[in-house]
Amino acid sequence: MAAATPLVPPPNDTLFRRPPRRSDVSAVKTAEAPLVGAKPDTGKQQRDRKTVKAVAILAGVVTMMGAGAIFAVASALSDDDDVPLAEAFPATTTSKAPTTTTPPAPPFCTDPNPDDAVVVTNEPGDRNSAVGVITAFEYRYYADRDAVKVVETYDPALQMDPAGIQPFIDKVPLGSKHCMTIEPSDKPNEFRVTGELKSPNSALTEPIDMLLFTTAPSPNGWMITSVLDPESVAA
């Protein structure tokens, strides 16, 4: 690089003469024309300028390398139009494995078909219908555990004795839950009644044997006129 010519001739060129170079320095440095009136550079200033130049050169090289890398990728993409951009620069996504959840079981004693003629229930019941009075009978037997209340669902003409019923109630484990299935039979006002009994200390249930309930309306509401074992009826 040629030495720059000062804009103003120096009054005394000896002020700007460089000291003789050492014979062991192989690199040739082109002299730079100093500004008029500038103080001679010290050794530290020379090192600082060298450092600044080295950083500038290194930054330029890195910039050129970065630009060259981007140009190379762009050229490769333009040469192969079949490669979509998403494949050239794939996105890094983390996919989670699908989780499967088991739906909760329905509550105990849920009627699977509430609109049909078969009734599944453990409600307190009432005297407003044949199914209602049977439901009341079973609730008073298993939930209330009261033979007197059970007898109230019978036809008074039968003169049922609570004392003959209570011992059977007491055999049922305290805290058991019942669920009755009431299904009409072929005869009017007659129903086949089965059920399940769930012990308080177990998730298992045990079946309740089928009984035939016969009902009839009365001025005081529906009442039970008989409770029979199907086998005894068949005999």
PDB file of C-alpha atoms in Angstrom:
ATOM      1  CA  MET A   1       0.000   0.000   0.000  1.00  0.00           C
ATOM      2  CA  ALA A   2       1.420   3.409  -1.004  1.00  0.00           C
ATOM      3  CA  ALA A   3       2.060   5.946   1.696  1.00  0.00           C
ATOM      4  CA  ALA A   4      -0.592   8.637   1.997  1.00  0.00           C
ATOM      5  CA  THR A   5       0.538  12.153   1.178  1.00  0.00           C
ATOM      6  CA  PRO A   6      -0.029  14.646   4.030  1.00  0.00           C
ATOM      7  CA  LEU A   7      -2.451  17.395   3.255  1.00  0.00           C
ATOM      8  CA  VAL A   8      -0.033  19.998   4.694  1.00  0.00           C
ATOM      9  CA  PRO A   9       3.741  19.649   4.313  1.00  0.00           C
ATOM     10  CA  PRO A  10       5.385  19.220   7.702  1.00  0.00           C
ATOM     11  CA  PRO A  11       7.661  22.060   8.822  1.00  0.00           C
ATOM     12  CA  ASN A  12      10.419  19.661   9.644  1.00  0.00           C
ATOM     13  CA  ASP A  13      10.390  16.172   8.135  1.00  0.00           C
ATOM     14  CA  THR A  14      12.849  14.911  10.709  1.00  0.00           C
ATOM     15  CA  LEU A  15      10.125  14.937  13.276  1.00  0.00           C
ATOM     16  CA  PHE A  16       8.313  12.259  11.326  1.00  0.00           C
ATOM     17  CA  ARG A  17      11.206   9.956  10.511  1.00  0.00           C
ATOM     18  CA  ARG A  18      10.805   6.397  11.806  1.00  0.00           C
ATOM     19  CA  PRO A  19      13.650   4.891  13.803  1.00  0.00           C
ATOM     20  CA  PRO A  20      15.669   2.236  11.948  1.00  0.00           C
ATOM     21  CA  ARG A  21      13.935  -1.177  11.815  1.00  0.00           C
ATOM     22  CA  ARG A  22      15.503  -4.163  13.485  1.00  0.00           C
ATOM     23  CA  SER A  23      17.314  -6.448  11.111  1.00  0.00           C
ATOM     24  CA  ASP A  24      15.482  -9.565  12.434  1.00  0.00           C
ATOM     25  CA  VAL A  25      12.019  -8.347  11.462  1.00  0.00           C
ATOM     26  CA  SER A  26      11.031  -9.987   8.191  1.00  0.00           C
ATOM     27  CA  ALA A  27       7.630  -8.361   7.688  1.00  0.00           C
ATOM     28  CA  VAL A  28       7.572  -5.173   5.627  1.00  0.00           C
ATOM     29  CA  LYS A  29       5.275  -2.474   6.916  1.00  0.00           C
ATOM     30  CA  THR A  30       4.185   0.361   4.706  1.00  0.00           C
ATOM     31  CA  ALA A  31       4.608   3.702   6.345  1.00  0.00           C
ATOM     32  CA  GLU A  32       1.519   5.718   6.989  1.00  0.00           C
ATOM     33  CA  ALA A  33       1.647   9.470   6.719  1.00  0.00           C
ATOM     34  CA  PRO A  34       0.854  11.038  10.069  1.00  0.00           C
ATOM     35  CA  LEU A  35      -1.285  14.043  10.493  1.00  0.00           C
ATOM     36  CA  VAL A  36       0.442  17.380  10.869  1.00  0.00           C
ATOM     37  CA  GLY A  37       1.279  18.189  14.439  1.00  0.00           C
ATOM     38  CA  ALA A  38       0.658  14.608  15.637  1.00  0.00           C
ATOM     39  CA  LYS A  39       2.830  13.229  18.369  1.00  0.00           C
ATOM     40  CA  PRO A  40       5.097  10.331  17.576  1.00  0.00           C
ATOM     41  CA  ASP A  41       3.502   6.919  18.257  1.00  0.00           C
ATOM     42  CA  THR A  42       4.675   5.062  21.256  1.00  0.00           C
ATOM     43  CA  GLY A  43       5.086   1.278  21.307  1.00  0.00           C
ATOM     44  CA  LYS A  44       1.722   0.827  23.104  1.00  0.00           C
ATOM     45  CA  GLN A  45      -0.114   2.837  20.464  1.00  0.00           C
ATOM     46  CA  GLN A  46       1.420   0.709  17.728  1.00  0.00           C
ATOM     47  CA  ARG A  47       0.287  -2.473  19.494  1.00  0.00           C
ATOM     48  CA  ASP A  48      -3.225  -1.062  19.947  1.00  0.00           C
ATOM     49  CA  ARG A  49      -3.504  -0.291  16.242  1.00  0.00           C
ATOM     50  CA  LYS A  50      -2.302  -3.765  15.350  1.00  0.00           C
ATOM     51  CA  THR A  51      -4.892  -5.265  17.696  1.00  0.00           C
ATOM     52  CA  VAL A  52      -7.713  -3.190  16.192  1.00  0.00           C
ATOM     53  CA  LYS A  53      -6.690  -4.187  12.664  1.00  0.00           C
ATOM     54  CA  ALA A  54      -6.484  -7.851  13.616  1.00  0.00           C
ATOM     55  CA  VAL A  55      -9.997  -7.773  15.138  1.00  0.00           C
ATOM     56  CA  ALA A  56     -11.372  -5.994  12.067  1.00  0.00           C
ATOM     57  CA  ILE A  57      -9.801  -8.546   9.726  1.00  0.00           C
ATOM     58  CA  LEU A  58     -11.105 -11.440  11.806  1.00  0.00           C
ATOM     59  CA  ALA A  59     -14.629  -9.969  11.869  1.00  0.00           C
ATOM     60  CA  GLY A  60     -14.525  -9.568   8.109  1.00  0.00           C
ATOM     61  CA  VAL A  61     -13.427 -13.170   7.634  1.00  0.00           C
ATOM     62  CA  VAL A  62     -16.211 -14.453   9.916  1.00  0.00           C
ATOM     63  CA  THR A  63     -18.771 -12.315   8.111  1.00  0.00           C
ATOM     64  CA  MET A  64     -17.600 -13.590   4.751  1.00  0.00           C
ATOM     65  CA  MET A  65     -17.676 -17.164   5.992  1.00  0.00           C
ATOM     66  CA  GLY A  66     -21.238 -16.719   7.343  1.00  0.00           C
ATOM     67  CA  ALA A  67     -22.413 -15.158   4.126  1.00  0.00           C
ATOM     68  CA  GLY A  68     -20.724 -17.925   2.135  1.00  0.00           C
ATOM     69  CA  ALA A  69     -22.443 -20.624   4.240  1.00  0.00           C
ATOM     70  CA  ILE A  70     -25.879 -19.046   3.770  1.00  0.00           C
ATOM     71  CA  PHE A  71     -25.201 -18.638   0.026  1.00  0.00           C
ATOM     72  CA  ALA A  72     -24.153 -22.300  -0.204  1.00  0.00           C
ATOM     73  CA  VAL A  73     -27.371 -23.507   1.502  1.00  0.00           C
ATOM     74  CA  ALA A  74     -29.514 -21.235  -0.668  1.00  0.00           C
ATOM     75  CA  SER A  75     -27.746 -22.474  -3.794  1.00  0.00           C
ATOM     76  CA  ALA A  76     -28.278 -26.097  -2.790  1.00  0.00           C
ATOM     77  CA  LEU A  77     -31.985 -25.479  -2.238  1.00  0.00           C
ATOM     78  CA  SER A  78     -32.349 -23.698  -5.577  1.00  0.00           C
ATOM     79  CA  ASP A  79     -30.614 -26.567  -7.393  1.00  0.00           C
ATOM     80  CA  ASP A  80     -33.037 -29.148  -5.947  1.00  0.00           C
ATOM     81  CA  ASP A  81     -36.569 -27.842  -6.141  1.00  0.00           C
ATOM     82  CA  ASP A  82     -37.966 -31.156  -4.898  1.00  0.00           C
ATOM     83  CA  VAL A  83     -36.674 -30.599  -1.362  1.00  0.00           C
ATOM     84  CA  PRO A  84     -39.236 -28.625   0.654  1.00  0.00           C
ATOM     85  CA  LEU A  85     -38.090 -25.986   3.070  1.00  0.00           C
ATOM     86  CA  ALA A  86     -39.445 -27.947   6.031  1.00  0.00           C
ATOM     87  CA  GLU A  87     -37.067 -30.838   5.215  1.00  0.00           C
ATOM     88  CA  ALA A  88     -34.092 -28.555   4.759  1.00  0.00           C
ATOM     89  CA  PHE A  89     -34.687 -26.940   8.138  1.00  0.00           C
ATOM     90  CA  PRO A  90     -36.662 -29.533  10.165  1.00  0.00           C
ATOM     91  CA  ALA A  91     -38.450 -28.248  13.219  1.00  0.00           C
ATOM     92  CA  THR A  92     -37.516 -29.813  16.518  1.00  0.00           C
ATOM     93  CA  THR A  93     -40.724 -30.696  18.318  1.00  0.00           C
ATOM     94  CA  THR A  94     -41.287 -32.975  21.263  1.00  0.00           C
ATOM     95  CA  SER A  95     -44.303 -35.247  20.867  1.00  0.00           C
ATOM     96  CA  LYS A  96     -45.992 -36.704  23.916  1.00  0.00           C
ATOM     97  CA  ALA A  97     -47.247 -40.254  23.937  1.00  0.00           C
ATOM     98  CA  PRO A  98     -51.062 -40.423  23.886  1.00  0.00           C
ATOM     99  CA  THR A  99     -52.588 -41.146  27.233  1.00  0.00           C
ATOM    100  CA  THR A 100     -55.560 -43.428  27.603  1.00  0.00           C
ATOM    101  CA  THR A 101     -57.956 -43.001  30.476  1.00  0.00           C
ATOM    102  CA  THR A 102     -60.506 -45.538  31.580  1.00  0.00           C
ATOM    103  CA  PRO A 103     -63.953 -44.013  32.074  1.00  0.00           C
ATOM    104  CA  PRO A 104     -65.154 -44.235  35.658  1.00  0.00           C
ATOM    105  CA  ALA A 105     -67.550 -47.015  36.527  1.00  0.00           C
ATOM    106  CA  PRO A 106     -71.172 -45.955  37.009  1.00  0.00           C
ATOM    107  CA  PRO A 107     -72.335 -45.589  40.608  1.00  0.00           C
ATOM    108  CA  PHE A 108     -73.690 -48.644  42.336  1.00  0.00           C
ATOM    109  CA  CYS A 109     -77.301 -49.419  41.388  1.00  0.00           C
ATOM    110  CA  THR A 110     -77.549 -47.383  38.181  1.00  0.00           C
ATOM    111  CA  ASP A 111     -80.422 -48.270  35.856  1.00  0.00           C
ATOM    112  CA  PRO A 112     -78.849 -49.002  32.439  1.00  0.00           C
ATOM    113  CA  ASN A 113     -82.190 -48.519  30.625  1.00  0.00           C
ATOM    114  CA  PRO A 114     -84.338 -46.128  32.650  1.00  0.00           C
ATOM    115  CA  ASP A 115     -87.014 -45.871  29.938  1.00  0.00           C
ATOM    116  CA  ASP A 116     -87.987 -49.542  29.744  1.00  0.00           C
ATOM    117  CA  ALA A 117     -90.393 -51.528  31.930  1.00  0.00           C
ATOM    118  CA  VAL A 118     -87.638 -53.063  34.064  1.00  0.00           C
ATOM    119  CA  VAL A 119     -86.710 -50.837  37.010  1.00  0.00           C
ATOM    120  CA  VAL A 120     -83.306 -50.941  38.755  1.00  0.00           C
ATOM    121  CA  THR A 121     -83.416 -48.948  41.977  1.00  0.00           C
ATOM    122  CA  ASN A 122     -82.530 -48.599  45.654  1.00  0.00           C
ATOM    123  CA  GLU A 123     -84.697 -45.535  46.305  1.00  0.00           C
ATOM    124  CA  PRO A 124     -87.017 -45.191  49.349  1.00  0.00           C
ATOM    125  CA  GLY A 125     -90.114 -45.826  47.219  1.00  0.00           C
ATOM    126  CA  ASP A 126     -93.745 -44.819  47.896  1.00  0.00           C
ATOM    127  CA  ARG A 127     -97.353 -46.092  47.809  1.00  0.00           C
ATOM    128  CA  ASN A 128     -98.227 -44.388  44.507  1.00  0.00           C
ATOM    129  CA  SER A 129     -97.665 -47.415  42.236  1.00  0.00           C
ATOM    130  CA  ALA A 130     -97.014 -51.126  42.277  1.00  0.00           C
ATOM    131  CA  VAL A 131     -93.299 -50.613  41.577  1.00  0.00           C
ATOM    132  CA  GLY A 132     -93.219 -47.835  44.209  1.00  0.00           C
ATOM    133  CA  VAL A 133     -94.558 -50.028  47.007  1.00  0.00           C
ATOM    134  CA  ILE A 134     -92.138 -52.880  46.158  1.00  0.00           C
ATOM    135  CA  THR A 135     -89.292 -50.391  46.184  1.00  0.00           C
ATOM    136  CA  ALA A 136     -90.464 -49.147  49.601  1.00  0.00           C
ATOM    137  CA  PHE A 137     -90.606 -52.722  50.926  1.00  0.00           C
ATOM    138  CA  GLU A 138     -86.982 -53.407  49.935  1.00  0.00           C
ATOM    139  CA  TYR A 139     -85.700 -50.068  51.256  1.00  0.00           C
ATOM    140  CA  ARG A 140     -87.320 -50.573  54.649  1.00  0.00           C
ATOM    141  CA  TYR A 141     -85.905 -54.087  54.783  1.00  0.00           C
ATOM    142  CA  TYR A 142     -82.257 -53.347  53.815  1.00  0.00           C
ATOM    143  CA  ALA A 143     -81.745 -49.639  54.538  1.00  0.00           C
ATOM    144  CA  ASP A 144     -84.069 -48.931  57.484  1.00  0.00           C
ATOM    145  CA  ARG A 145     -83.694 -52.484  58.841  1.00  0.00           C
ATOM    146  CA  ASP A 146     -87.099 -52.063  60.458  1.00  0.00           C
ATOM    147  CA  ALA A 147     -89.643 -54.933  60.306  1.00  0.00           C
ATOM    148  CA  VAL A 148     -92.460 -52.685  61.546  1.00  0.00           C
ATOM    149  CA  LYS A 149     -92.021 -50.393  58.539  1.00  0.00           C
ATOM    150  CA  VAL A 150     -91.855 -53.418  56.265  1.00  0.00           C
ATOM    151  CA  VAL A 151     -95.208 -54.698  57.529  1.00  0.00           C
ATOM    152  CA  GLU A 152     -96.774 -51.292  56.714  1.00  0.00           C
ATOM    153  CA  THR A 153     -96.337 -52.057  53.003  1.00  0.00           C
ATOM    154  CA  TYR A 154     -98.411 -55.245  53.245  1.00  0.00           C
ATOM    155  CA  ASP A 155    -102.166 -55.594  52.928  1.00  0.00           C
ATOM    156  CA  PRO A 156    -103.440 -55.122  56.505  1.00  0.00           C
ATOM    157  CA  ALA A 157    -105.745 -58.107  56.044  1.00  0.00           C
ATOM    158  CA  LEU A 158    -102.678 -60.373  56.057  1.00  0.00           C
ATOM    159  CA  GLN A 159    -101.876 -59.370  59.666  1.00  0.00           C
ATOM    160  CA  MET A 160     -98.132 -59.816  59.188  1.00  0.00           C
ATOM    161  CA  ASP A 161     -96.093 -60.069  62.405  1.00  0.00           C
ATOM    162  CA  PRO A 162     -92.933 -57.887  62.510  1.00  0.00           C
ATOM    163  CA  ALA A 163     -91.366 -60.282  65.021  1.00  0.00           C
ATOM    164  CA  GLY A 164     -91.253 -62.995  62.370  1.00  0.00           C
ATOM    165  CA  ILE A 165     -89.474 -60.691  59.907  1.00  0.00           C
ATOM    166  CA  GLN A 166     -86.907 -58.874  62.068  1.00  0.00           C
ATOM    167  CA  PRO A 167     -84.601 -61.916  62.639  1.00  0.00           C
ATOM    168  CA  PHE A 168     -84.078 -62.208  58.885  1.00  0.00           C
ATOM    169  CA  ILE A 169     -83.287 -58.484  58.643  1.00  0.00           C
ATOM    170  CA  ASP A 170     -80.722 -58.770  61.442  1.00  0.00           C
ATOM    171  CA  LYS A 171     -78.780 -61.397  59.481  1.00  0.00           C
ATOM    172  CA  VAL A 172     -77.924 -58.825  56.811  1.00  0.00           C
ATOM    173  CA  PRO A 173     -74.538 -57.196  57.612  1.00  0.00           C
ATOM    174  CA  LEU A 174     -74.998 -53.702  58.986  1.00  0.00           C
ATOM    175  CA  GLY A 175     -74.182 -51.028  56.400  1.00  0.00           C
ATOM    176  CA  SER A 176     -74.918 -53.236  53.378  1.00  0.00           C
ATOM    177  CA  LYS A 177     -76.241 -51.569  50.210  1.00  0.00           C
ATOM    178  CA  HIS A 178     -79.007 -53.123  48.165  1.00  0.00           C
ATOM    179  CA  CYS A 179     -80.001 -52.796  44.527  1.00  0.00           C
ATOM    180  CA  MET A 180     -83.270 -54.283  43.313  1.00  0.00           C
ATOM    181  CA  THR A 181     -84.382 -55.187  39.781  1.00  0.00           C
ATOM    182  CA  ILE A 182     -88.163 -55.140  39.418  1.00  0.00           C
ATOM    183  CA  GLU A 183     -89.555 -56.766  36.261  1.00  0.00           C
ATOM    184  CA  PRO A 184     -93.232 -57.248  35.326  1.00  0.00           C
ATOM    185  CA  SER A 185     -94.339 -60.846  34.903  1.00  0.00           C
ATOM    186  CA  ASP A 186     -97.007 -62.201  32.580  1.00  0.00           C
ATOM    187  CA  LYS A 187     -99.714 -61.694  35.216  1.00  0.00           C
ATOM    188  CA  PRO A 188    -101.238 -58.307  36.070  1.00  0.00           C
ATOM    189  CA  ASN A 189     -99.676 -56.523  39.057  1.00  0.00           C
ATOM    190  CA  GLU A 190     -97.176 -59.362  39.558  1.00  0.00           C
ATOM    191  CA  PHE A 191     -93.428 -58.702  39.454  1.00  0.00           C
ATOM    192  CA  ARG A 192     -90.257 -60.758  39.499  1.00  0.00           C
ATOM    193  CA  VAL A 193     -87.841 -59.122  41.925  1.00  0.00           C
ATOM    194  CA  THR A 194     -84.127 -59.907  42.110  1.00  0.00           C
ATOM    195  CA  GLY A 195     -81.259 -57.894  43.516  1.00  0.00           C
ATOM    196  CA  GLU A 196     -77.667 -57.465  44.640  1.00  0.00           C
ATOM    197  CA  LEU A 197     -76.309 -56.875  48.107  1.00  0.00           C
ATOM    198  CA  LYS A 198     -73.015 -55.044  48.587  1.00  0.00           C
ATOM    199  CA  SER A 199     -71.177 -55.629  51.846  1.00  0.00           C
ATOM    200  CA  PRO A 200     -69.710 -52.532  53.574  1.00  0.00           C
ATOM    201  CA  ASN A 201     -66.287 -54.201  53.854  1.00  0.00           C
ATOM    202  CA  SER A 202     -66.022 -55.455  50.286  1.00  0.00           C
ATOM    203  CA  ALA A 203     -66.387 -54.194  46.736  1.00  0.00           C
ATOM    204  CA  LEU A 204     -67.970 -57.510  45.753  1.00  0.00           C
ATOM    205  CA  THR A 205     -71.708 -58.064  45.574  1.00  0.00           C
ATOM    206  CA  GLU A 206     -73.801 -61.151  46.202  1.00  0.00           C
ATOM    207  CA  PRO A 207     -77.108 -61.929  44.498  1.00  0.00           C
ATOM    208  CA  ILE A 208     -80.492 -61.731  46.196  1.00  0.00           C
ATOM    209  CA  ASP A 209     -82.762 -64.610  45.272  1.00  0.00           C
ATOM    210  CA  MET A 210     -85.785 -63.941  43.117  1.00  0.00           C
ATOM    211  CA  LEU A 211     -89.191 -63.471  44.743  1.00  0.00           C
ATOM    212  CA  LEU A 212     -92.620 -62.964  43.201  1.00  0.00           C
ATOM    213  CA  PHE A 213     -94.451 -59.901  44.500  1.00  0.00           C
ATOM    214  CA  THR A 214     -98.180 -59.490  43.958  1.00  0.00           C
ATOM    215  CA  THR A 215     -99.611 -56.014  44.468  1.00  0.00           C
ATOM    216  CA  ALA A 216    -103.012 -54.349  44.508  1.00  0.00           C
ATOM    217  CA  PRO A 217    -104.379 -50.811  44.790  1.00  0.00           C
ATOM    218  CA  SER A 218    -106.244 -49.676  47.912  1.00  0.00           C
ATOM    219  CA  PRO A 219    -107.766 -46.450  49.254  1.00  0.00           C
ATOM    220  CA  ASN A 220    -104.511 -45.811  51.133  1.00  0.00           C
ATOM    221  CA  GLY A 221    -102.299 -46.509  48.127  1.00  0.00           C
ATOM    222  CA  TRP A 222    -100.745 -49.579  46.601  1.00  0.00           C
ATOM    223  CA  MET A 223    -100.038 -52.531  48.877  1.00  0.00           C
ATOM    224  CA  ILE A 224     -98.334 -55.930  48.749  1.00  0.00           C
ATOM    225  CA  THR A 225    -100.683 -58.855  48.833  1.00  0.00           C
ATOM    226  CA  SER A 226     -98.124 -61.710  48.686  1.00  0.00           C
ATOM    227  CA  VAL A 227     -94.404 -62.448  48.535  1.00  0.00           C
ATOM    228  CA  LEU A 228     -93.674 -65.951  47.229  1.00  0.00           C
ATOM    229  CA  ASP A 229     -90.748 -68.104  46.196  1.00  0.00           C
ATOM    230  CA  PRO A 230     -91.051 -68.913  42.433  1.00  0.00           C
ATOM    231  CA  GLU A 231     -90.200 -72.558  43.116  1.00  0.00           C
ATOM    232  CA  SER A 232     -93.079 -72.909  45.546  1.00  0.00           C
ATOM    233  CA  VAL A 233     -95.418 -71.404  42.980  1.00  0.00           C
ATOM    234  CA  ALA A 234     -94.217 -73.833  40.301  1.00  0.00           C
ATOM    235  CA  ALA A 235     -94.759 -76.792  42.626  1.00  0.00           C
TER     236      ALA A 235
END
